[in-house]
Coordinates of C-alpha atoms in Angstrom, one line a residue:
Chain A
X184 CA 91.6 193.3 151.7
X185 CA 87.9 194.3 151.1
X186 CA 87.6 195.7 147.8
X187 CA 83.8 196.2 148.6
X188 CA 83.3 198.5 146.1
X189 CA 83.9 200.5 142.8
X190 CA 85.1 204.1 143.5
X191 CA 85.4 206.7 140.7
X192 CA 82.7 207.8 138.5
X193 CA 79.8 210.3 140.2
X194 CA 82.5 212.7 142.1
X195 CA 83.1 209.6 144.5
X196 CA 86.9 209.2 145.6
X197 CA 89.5 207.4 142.6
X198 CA 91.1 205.2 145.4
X199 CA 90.5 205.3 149.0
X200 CA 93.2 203.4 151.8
X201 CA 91.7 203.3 155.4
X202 CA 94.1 201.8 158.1
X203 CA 96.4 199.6 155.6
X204 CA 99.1 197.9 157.9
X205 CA 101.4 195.2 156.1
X206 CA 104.3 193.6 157.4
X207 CA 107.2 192.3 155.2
X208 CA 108.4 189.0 157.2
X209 CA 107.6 189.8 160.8
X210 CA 108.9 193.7 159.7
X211 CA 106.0 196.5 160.2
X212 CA 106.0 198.4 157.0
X213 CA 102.5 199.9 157.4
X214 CA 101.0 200.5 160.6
X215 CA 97.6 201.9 159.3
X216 CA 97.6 204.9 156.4
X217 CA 94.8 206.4 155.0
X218 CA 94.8 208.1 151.9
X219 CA 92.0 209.5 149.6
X220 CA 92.4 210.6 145.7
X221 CA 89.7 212.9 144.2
X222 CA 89.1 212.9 140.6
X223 CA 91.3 214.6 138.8
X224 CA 93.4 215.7 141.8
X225 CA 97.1 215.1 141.8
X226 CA 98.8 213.5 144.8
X227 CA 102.8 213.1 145.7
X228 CA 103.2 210.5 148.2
X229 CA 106.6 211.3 149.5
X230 CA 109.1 210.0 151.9
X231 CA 112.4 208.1 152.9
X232 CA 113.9 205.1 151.1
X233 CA 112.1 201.8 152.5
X234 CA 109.1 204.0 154.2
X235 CA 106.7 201.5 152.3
X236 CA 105.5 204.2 149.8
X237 CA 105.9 202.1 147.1
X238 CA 104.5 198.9 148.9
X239 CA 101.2 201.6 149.4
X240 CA 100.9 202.6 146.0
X241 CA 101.0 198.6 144.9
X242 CA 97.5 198.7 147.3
X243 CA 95.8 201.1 145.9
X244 CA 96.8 199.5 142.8
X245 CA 95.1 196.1 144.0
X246 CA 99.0 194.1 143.4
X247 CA 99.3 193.6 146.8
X248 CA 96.8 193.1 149.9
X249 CA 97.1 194.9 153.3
X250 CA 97.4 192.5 156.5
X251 CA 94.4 194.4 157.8
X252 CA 92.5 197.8 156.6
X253 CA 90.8 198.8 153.4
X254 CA 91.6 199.3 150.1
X255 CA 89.1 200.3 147.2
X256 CA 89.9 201.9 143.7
X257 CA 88.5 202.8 140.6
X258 CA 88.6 199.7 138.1
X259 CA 90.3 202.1 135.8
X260 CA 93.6 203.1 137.1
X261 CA 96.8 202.8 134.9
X262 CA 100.3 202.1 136.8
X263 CA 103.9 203.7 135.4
X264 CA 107.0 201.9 136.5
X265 CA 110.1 203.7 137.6
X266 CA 111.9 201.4 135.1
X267 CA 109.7 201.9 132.2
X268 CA 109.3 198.1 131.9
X269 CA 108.8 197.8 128.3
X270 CA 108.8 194.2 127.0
X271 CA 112.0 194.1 125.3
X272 CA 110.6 191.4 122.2
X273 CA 107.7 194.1 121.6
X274 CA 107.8 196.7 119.4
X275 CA 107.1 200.2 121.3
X276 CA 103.4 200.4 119.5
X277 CA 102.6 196.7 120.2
X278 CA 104.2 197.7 124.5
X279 CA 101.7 200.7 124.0
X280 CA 98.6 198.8 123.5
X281 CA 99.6 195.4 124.4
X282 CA 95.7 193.9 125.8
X283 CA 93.8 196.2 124.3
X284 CA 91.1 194.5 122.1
X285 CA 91.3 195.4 118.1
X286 CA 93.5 194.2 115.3
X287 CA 96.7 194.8 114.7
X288 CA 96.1 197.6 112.4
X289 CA 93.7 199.5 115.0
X290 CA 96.1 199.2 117.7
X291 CA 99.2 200.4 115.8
X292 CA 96.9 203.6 115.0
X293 CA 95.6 203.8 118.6
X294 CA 99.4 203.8 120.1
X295 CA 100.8 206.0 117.2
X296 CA 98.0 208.6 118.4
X297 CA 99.2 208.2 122.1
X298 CA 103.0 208.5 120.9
X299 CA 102.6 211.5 119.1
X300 CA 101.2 212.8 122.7
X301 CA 104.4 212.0 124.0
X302 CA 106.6 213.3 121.1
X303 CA 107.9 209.9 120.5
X304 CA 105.7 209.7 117.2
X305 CA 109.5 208.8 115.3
X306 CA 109.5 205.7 117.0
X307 CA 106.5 203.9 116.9
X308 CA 107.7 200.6 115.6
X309 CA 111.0 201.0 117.3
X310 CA 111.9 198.2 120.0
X311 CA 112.5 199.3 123.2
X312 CA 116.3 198.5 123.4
X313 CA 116.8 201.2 121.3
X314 CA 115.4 203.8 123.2
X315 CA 116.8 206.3 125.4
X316 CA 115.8 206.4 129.5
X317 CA 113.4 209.4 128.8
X318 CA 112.1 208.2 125.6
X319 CA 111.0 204.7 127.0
X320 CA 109.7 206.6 130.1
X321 CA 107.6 208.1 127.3
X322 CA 106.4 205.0 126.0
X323 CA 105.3 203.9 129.6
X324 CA 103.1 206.7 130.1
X325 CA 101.6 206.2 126.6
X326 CA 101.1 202.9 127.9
X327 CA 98.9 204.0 130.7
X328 CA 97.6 207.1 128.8
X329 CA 95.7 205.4 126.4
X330 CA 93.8 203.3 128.6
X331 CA 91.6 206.1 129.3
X332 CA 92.3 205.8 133.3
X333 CA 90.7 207.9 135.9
X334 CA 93.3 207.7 138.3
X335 CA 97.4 207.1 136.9
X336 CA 99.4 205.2 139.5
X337 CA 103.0 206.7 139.2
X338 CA 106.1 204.5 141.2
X339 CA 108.8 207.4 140.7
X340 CA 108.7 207.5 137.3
X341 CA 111.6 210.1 136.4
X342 CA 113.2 208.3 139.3
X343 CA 116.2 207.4 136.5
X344 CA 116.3 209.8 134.5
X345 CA 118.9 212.4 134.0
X346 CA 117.9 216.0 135.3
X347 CA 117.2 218.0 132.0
X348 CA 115.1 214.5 130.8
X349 CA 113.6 214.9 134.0
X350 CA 112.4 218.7 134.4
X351 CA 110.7 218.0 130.6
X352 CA 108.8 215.0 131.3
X353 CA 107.1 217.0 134.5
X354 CA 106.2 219.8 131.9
X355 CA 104.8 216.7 129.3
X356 CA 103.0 215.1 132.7
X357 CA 101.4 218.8 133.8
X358 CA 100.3 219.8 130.6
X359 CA 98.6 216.3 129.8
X360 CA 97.3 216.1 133.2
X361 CA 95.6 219.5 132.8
X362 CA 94.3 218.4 129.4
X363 CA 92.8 215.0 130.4
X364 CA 91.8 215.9 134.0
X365 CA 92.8 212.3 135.4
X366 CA 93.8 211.6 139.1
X367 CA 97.3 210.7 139.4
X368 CA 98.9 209.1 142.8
X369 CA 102.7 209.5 142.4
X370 CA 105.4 208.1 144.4
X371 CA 108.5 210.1 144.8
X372 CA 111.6 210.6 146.7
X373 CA 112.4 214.2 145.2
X374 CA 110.3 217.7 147.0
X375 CA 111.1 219.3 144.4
X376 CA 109.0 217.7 142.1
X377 CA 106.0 216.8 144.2
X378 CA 105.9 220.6 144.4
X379 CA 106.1 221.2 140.9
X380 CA 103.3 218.9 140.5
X381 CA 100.8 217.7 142.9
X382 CA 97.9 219.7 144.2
X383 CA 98.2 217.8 147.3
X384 CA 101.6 216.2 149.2
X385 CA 101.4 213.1 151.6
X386 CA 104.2 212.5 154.4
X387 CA 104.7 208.8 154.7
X388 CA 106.8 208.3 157.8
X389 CA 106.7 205.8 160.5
X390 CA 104.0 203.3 158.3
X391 CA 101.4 206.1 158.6
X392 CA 100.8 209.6 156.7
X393 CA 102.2 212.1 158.9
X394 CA 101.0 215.2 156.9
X395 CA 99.0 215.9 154.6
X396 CA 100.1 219.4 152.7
X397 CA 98.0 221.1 150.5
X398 CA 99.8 223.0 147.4
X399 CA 98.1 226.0 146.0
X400 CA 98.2 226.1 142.1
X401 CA 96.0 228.7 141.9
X402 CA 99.8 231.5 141.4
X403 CA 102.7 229.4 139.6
X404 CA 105.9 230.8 138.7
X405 CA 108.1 230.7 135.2
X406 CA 109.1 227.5 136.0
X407 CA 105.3 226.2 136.7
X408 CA 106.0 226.0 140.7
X409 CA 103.5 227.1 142.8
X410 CA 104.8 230.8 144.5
X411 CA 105.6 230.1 147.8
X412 CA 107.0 226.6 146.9
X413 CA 110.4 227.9 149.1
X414 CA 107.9 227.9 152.0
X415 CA 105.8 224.6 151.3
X416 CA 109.5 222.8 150.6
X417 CA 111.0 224.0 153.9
X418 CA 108.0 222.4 155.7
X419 CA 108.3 218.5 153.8
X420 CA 112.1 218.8 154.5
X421 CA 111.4 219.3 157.8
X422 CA 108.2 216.6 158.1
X423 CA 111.0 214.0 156.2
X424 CA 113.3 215.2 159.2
X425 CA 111.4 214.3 162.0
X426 CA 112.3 210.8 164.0
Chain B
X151 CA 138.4 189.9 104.6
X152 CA 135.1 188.5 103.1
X153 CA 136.6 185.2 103.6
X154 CA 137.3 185.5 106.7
X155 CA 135.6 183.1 108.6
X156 CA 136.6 180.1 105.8
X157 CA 140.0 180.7 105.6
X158 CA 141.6 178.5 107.9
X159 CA 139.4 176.1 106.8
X160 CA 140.4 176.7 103.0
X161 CA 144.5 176.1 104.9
X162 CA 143.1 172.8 106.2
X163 CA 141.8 171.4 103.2
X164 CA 145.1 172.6 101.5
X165 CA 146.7 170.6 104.2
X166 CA 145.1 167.6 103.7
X167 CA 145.5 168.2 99.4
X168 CA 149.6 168.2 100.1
X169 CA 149.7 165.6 102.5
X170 CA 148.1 162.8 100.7
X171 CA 150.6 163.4 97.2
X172 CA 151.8 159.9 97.8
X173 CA 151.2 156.8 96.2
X174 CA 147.6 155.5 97.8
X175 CA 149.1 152.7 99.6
X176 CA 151.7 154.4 101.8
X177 CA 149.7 156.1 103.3
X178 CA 146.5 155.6 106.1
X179 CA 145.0 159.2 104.8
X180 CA 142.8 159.1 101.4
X181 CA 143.6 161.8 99.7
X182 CA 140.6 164.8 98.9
X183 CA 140.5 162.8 95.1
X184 CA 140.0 159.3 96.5
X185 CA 137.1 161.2 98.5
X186 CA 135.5 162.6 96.1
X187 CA 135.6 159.1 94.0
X188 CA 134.2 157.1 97.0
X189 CA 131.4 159.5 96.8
X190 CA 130.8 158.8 93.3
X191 CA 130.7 155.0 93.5
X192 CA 128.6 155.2 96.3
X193 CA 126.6 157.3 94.5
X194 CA 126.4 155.0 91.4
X195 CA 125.9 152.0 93.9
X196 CA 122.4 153.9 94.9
X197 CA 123.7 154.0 98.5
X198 CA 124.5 157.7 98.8
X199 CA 121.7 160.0 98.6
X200 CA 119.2 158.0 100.1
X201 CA 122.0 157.5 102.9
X202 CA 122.0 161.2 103.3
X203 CA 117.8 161.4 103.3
X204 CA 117.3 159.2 105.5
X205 CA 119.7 159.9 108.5
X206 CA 118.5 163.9 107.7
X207 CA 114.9 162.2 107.8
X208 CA 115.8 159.9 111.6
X209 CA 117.1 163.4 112.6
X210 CA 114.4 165.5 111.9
X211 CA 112.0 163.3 113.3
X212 CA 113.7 162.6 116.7
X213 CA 114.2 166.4 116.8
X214 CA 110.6 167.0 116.4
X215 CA 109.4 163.8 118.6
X216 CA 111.9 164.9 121.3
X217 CA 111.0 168.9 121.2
X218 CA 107.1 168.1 121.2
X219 CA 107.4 166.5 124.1
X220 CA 110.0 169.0 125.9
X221 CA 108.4 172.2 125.4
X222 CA 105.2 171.2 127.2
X223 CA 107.1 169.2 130.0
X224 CA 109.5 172.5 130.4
X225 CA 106.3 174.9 130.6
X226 CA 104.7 172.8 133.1
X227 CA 107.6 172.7 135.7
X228 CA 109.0 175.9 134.7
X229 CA 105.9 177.8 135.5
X230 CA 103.8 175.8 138.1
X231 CA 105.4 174.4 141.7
X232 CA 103.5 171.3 141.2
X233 CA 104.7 170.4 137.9
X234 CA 108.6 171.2 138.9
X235 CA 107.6 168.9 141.7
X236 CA 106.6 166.0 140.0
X237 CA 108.6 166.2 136.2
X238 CA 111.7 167.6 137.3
X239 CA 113.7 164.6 139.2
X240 CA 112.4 161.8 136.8
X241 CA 113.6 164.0 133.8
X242 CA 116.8 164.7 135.6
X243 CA 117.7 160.7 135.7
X244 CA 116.3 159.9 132.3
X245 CA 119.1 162.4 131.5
X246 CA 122.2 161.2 133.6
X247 CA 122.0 157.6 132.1
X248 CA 124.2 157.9 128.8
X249 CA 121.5 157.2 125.8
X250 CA 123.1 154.6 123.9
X251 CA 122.9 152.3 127.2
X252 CA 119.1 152.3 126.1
X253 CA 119.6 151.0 122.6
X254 CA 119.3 147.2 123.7
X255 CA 115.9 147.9 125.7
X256 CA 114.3 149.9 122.8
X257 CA 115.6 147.3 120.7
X258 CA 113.2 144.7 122.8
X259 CA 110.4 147.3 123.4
X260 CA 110.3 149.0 119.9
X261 CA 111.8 146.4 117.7
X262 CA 114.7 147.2 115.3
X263 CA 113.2 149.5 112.8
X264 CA 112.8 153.1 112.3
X265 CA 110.6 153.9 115.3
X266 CA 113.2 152.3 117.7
X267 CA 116.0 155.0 116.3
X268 CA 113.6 157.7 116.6
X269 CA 112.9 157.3 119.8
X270 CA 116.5 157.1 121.1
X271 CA 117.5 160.4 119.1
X272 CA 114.7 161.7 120.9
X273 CA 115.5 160.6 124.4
X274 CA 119.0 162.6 123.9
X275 CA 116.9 165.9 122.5
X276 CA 114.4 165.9 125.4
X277 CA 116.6 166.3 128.2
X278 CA 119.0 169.2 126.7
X279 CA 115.5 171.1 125.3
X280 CA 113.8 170.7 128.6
X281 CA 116.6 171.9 130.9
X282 CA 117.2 175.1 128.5
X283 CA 113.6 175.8 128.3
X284 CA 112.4 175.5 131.8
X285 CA 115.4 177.3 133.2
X286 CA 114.6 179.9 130.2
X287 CA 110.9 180.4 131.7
X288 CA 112.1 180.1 135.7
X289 CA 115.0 183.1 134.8
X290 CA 112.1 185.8 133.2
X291 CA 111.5 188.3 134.6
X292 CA 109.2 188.5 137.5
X293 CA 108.9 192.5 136.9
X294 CA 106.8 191.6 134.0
X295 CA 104.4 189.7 136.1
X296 CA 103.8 192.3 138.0
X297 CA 103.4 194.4 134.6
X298 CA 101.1 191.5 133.8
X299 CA 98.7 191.8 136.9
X300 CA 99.1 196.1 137.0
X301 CA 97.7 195.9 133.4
X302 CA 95.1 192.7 134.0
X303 CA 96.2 191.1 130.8
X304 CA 94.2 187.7 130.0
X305 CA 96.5 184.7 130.8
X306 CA 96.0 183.4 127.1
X307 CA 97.9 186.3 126.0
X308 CA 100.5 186.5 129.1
X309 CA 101.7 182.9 128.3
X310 CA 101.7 183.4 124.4
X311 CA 103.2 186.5 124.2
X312 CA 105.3 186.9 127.5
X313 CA 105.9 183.5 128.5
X314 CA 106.8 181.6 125.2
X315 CA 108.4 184.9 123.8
X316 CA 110.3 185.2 126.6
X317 CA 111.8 181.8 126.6
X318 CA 112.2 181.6 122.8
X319 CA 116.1 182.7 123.2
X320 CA 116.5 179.5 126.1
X321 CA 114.7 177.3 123.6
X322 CA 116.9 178.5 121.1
X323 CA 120.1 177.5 122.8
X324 CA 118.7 174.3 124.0
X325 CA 118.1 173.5 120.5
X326 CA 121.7 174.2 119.3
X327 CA 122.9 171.9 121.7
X328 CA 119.9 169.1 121.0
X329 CA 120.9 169.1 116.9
X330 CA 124.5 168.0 118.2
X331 CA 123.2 165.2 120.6
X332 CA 120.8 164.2 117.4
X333 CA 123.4 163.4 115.4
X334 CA 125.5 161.3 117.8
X335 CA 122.8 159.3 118.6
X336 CA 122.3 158.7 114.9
X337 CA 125.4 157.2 114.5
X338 CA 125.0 154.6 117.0
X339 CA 120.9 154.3 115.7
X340 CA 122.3 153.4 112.2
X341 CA 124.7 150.5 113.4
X342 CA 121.2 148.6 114.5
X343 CA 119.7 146.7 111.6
X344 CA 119.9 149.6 108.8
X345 CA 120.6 149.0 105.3
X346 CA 120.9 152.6 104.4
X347 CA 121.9 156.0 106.5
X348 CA 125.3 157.1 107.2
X349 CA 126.0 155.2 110.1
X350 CA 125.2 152.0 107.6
X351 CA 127.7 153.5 105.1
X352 CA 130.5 154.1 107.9
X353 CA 130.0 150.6 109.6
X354 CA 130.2 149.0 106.4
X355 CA 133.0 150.6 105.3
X356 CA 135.0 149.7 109.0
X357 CA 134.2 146.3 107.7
X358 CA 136.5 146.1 104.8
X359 CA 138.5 148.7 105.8
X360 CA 137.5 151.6 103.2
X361 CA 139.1 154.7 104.8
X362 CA 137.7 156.9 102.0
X363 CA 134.2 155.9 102.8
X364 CA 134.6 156.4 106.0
X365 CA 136.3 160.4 105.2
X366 CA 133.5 160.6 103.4
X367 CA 131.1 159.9 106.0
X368 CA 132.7 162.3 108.6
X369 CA 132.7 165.2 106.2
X370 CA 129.1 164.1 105.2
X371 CA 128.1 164.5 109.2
X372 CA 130.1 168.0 109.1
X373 CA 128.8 169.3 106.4
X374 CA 125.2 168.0 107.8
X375 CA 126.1 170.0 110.9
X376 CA 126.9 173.0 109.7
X377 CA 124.1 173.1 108.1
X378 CA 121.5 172.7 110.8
X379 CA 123.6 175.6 112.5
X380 CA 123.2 178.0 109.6
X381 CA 119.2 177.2 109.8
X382 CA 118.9 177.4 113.6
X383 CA 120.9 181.0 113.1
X384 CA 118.2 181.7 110.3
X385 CA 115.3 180.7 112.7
X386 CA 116.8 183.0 115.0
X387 CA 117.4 185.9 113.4
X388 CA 113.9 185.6 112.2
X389 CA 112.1 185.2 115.0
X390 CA 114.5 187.0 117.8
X391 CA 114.6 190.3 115.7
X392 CA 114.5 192.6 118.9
X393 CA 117.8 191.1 120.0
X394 CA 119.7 192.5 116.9
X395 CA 118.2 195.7 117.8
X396 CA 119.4 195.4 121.5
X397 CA 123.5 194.7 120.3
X398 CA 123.4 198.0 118.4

């Protein structure tokens, strides 16, 4: 992989894939997809179990290397697990800002700032066993929240949750999203929720992005879905059909 | 019941108490009395405590020779290819041959003193902490290196705070087992040219027969066990406090 240069600052692309193809032994995952995030843009990369959507978010991520193609990203990206992935012998502030320079005392102030973004300012010096699904789902994004990034790398991360836990951590995402203005790339398996979210929806099928819908935000619905999000569903549904 | 966990033990001892209600000599069994006494005259003999100091002493420091040179071993072939490649098979023999079959050799190589008895407590500890360790390291989770490498943390702090952490509870169980092995290697340490220790006080006793010397010592290595459990639980609850909050 070329990672020739830094995207990201200057209204230059957060991540760019040109023509990634990877094979998984002797198995073509990838057969070439391009993808492009703009800052502060929102991006669902959608499609069938085992389409490789995860294995492309893990490039633009830099954690694994196309076979051939291009890759390049903004140094400052911040990736949230499916499975939260807190570090069970870490209490949640010291998962929060685990790496970050500073004393202990500074980071334990910096995470309880980002938990109390999250509404999970109760539990700040919790450990992670003892957290619900949706609260350490909460901790991961406060995790990648407070590094600042430019472009937040999401592997379905309401993927386990429950659906009530679910519909309220889309409403936390949006409304921090539309406050901090990062790009986000998010990987999921549910319509419904790229709708409710992205401003843009790739197709992943066959190793390549077969379409590449646009969702306009500009009219939402009570429920913060984008008014003719019957229409723009029908159409994935059908581009997820399609041999 | 607070008591609980000591009560059959508290039926035991009132076992033993009836049992031994017979004149002395009818019976092989010293009685919890006669115990006690031997204890005294050892103690007034001068033999007793510093018996008790130094086998805790030829413990502790085969404990701490055999760990130090474990946990580094276990690191090594746990997380490189190379180093499982190279320590893992040697370690593996050095740990099939039954210890005390190397008491004559460190008896020619080290010489009969203290060294020589630390060394073959320690050759019983290595193996157990190594194996526990390693397999504690190999067995993480390798979803946290990939949290490692998403989030670019500095190696430093993904072996000190991942890596180590991580196999603290492996270490911990190795450790259990490595106290145990310590002690029964003591025993056969302490029948090589000692003149104080347990083992010293229980050989000498086997020589003219004192069976209340020789109650003594087991109850002295029981006691002496129970004890290093109680501090390896204290260690652990001290230093593995996330796994209380894990069983609520």
């Amino acid at each position: 992989m070329a990672r020739t240069m830094t995207t990201g600052r200057d209204g230059r692309p957060l991540a760019t894939v040109r023509d990634a193809a990877i094979a998984f032994d002797g198995t073509p995952v990838l057969r070439g997809a391009s993808l492009t995030v703009r800052p502060g843009e929102f991006v669902a990369l959608i499609g069938r179990s085992g389409c490789g959507k995860s294995t492309l978010l893990r490039i633009v991520a830099g954690l694994v290397r196309p076979d051939t193609g291009e890759a390049a990203t903004t140094a400052a990206t911040a990736f949230g697990f499916q499975d939260s992935r807190l570090i069970p012998w870490m209490r949640v502030w010291d998962n929060v800002t685990l790496g970050l320079p500073g004393g202990k005392a500074a980071r334990r102030a910096l995470a309880q700032r980002a938990l109390a973004e999250v509404g999970l300012a109760d539990h700040v010096d919790a450990w992670p066993a003892s957290l619900s699904g949706g609260q350490a789902q909460r901790a991961s994004l406060a995790r990648a929240l407070v590094r600042e990034p430019e472009l937040l790398l999401l592997d379905e991360p309401f993927g386990a949750l429950d659906a009530l836990t679910r519909l309220d951590m889309q409403d936390l995402l949006a409304s921090l999203q539309a406050r901090e203005g990062w790009g986000a790339l998010m990987v999921t398996h549910d319509i419904a929720e790229a709708v409710r979210l992205a401003d843009r929806i790739c197709v992943l099928r066959g190793g390549v992005i077969a379409a590449d819908v646009p969702v306009d935000r500009s009219r939402l619905d009570g429920e913060g879905r984008p008014e003719d999000h019957d229409a723009v569903e029908r159409r994935l549904r059908a581009e997820l059909r399609r041999a | 019941m607070a008591a609980g966990p000591w009560a059959s033990t508290l039926v035991l001892f009132l076992w033993w108490f009836l049992a031994t209600r017979s004149p002395a000599s009818s019976r092989p069994l010293p009685s919890p009395a006669e115990v006690l006494a031997a204890g005294r005259d050892l103690a007034a003999e001068g033999l007793l405590w510093p018996s008790v100091g130094t086998s805790l002493a030829r413990v502790l420091a085969g404990l701490a020779l055999g760990v130090a040179l474990a946990v580094p071993a276990a690191v090594l072939s746990g997380a490189s290819r190379i180093g499982l490649a190279v320590i893992d098979r040697p370690v593996h023999m050095l740990r099939a041959i039954p210890f005390p079959a190397l008491s004559p050799l460190f008896i020619i190589w080290l010489g009969i003193d203290e060294l020589m008895k630390v060394a073959l407590i320690a050759v019983g500890v290595f193996g157990l902490v190594y194996v526990n360790v390693r397999d504690a390291i190999r067995g993480l989770d390798p979803r946290l290196a990939e949290l490692a490498r998403a989030y670019r943390l500095p190696r430093v702090l993904v072996f000190r705070r991942i890596l180590f952490r991580g196999a603290l509870p492996g270490f911990f169980t190795g450790l259990r087992f490595a106290i145990t092995v310590a002690w029964i290697a003591l025993v056969t340490c302490e029948t090589v040219n000692s003149t104080v220790g347990i083992g010293y006080v229980l050989a000498r006793a086997q020589q003219f027969s004192r069976t209340d010397q020789m109650m003594l010592c087991v109850l002295l290595y029981a006691l002496l066990g129970l004890a290093s459990e109680a501090v390896v639980a204290l260690l652990e609850r001290l230093l593995l406090p996330w796994r209380a909050a894990a069983a609520r």
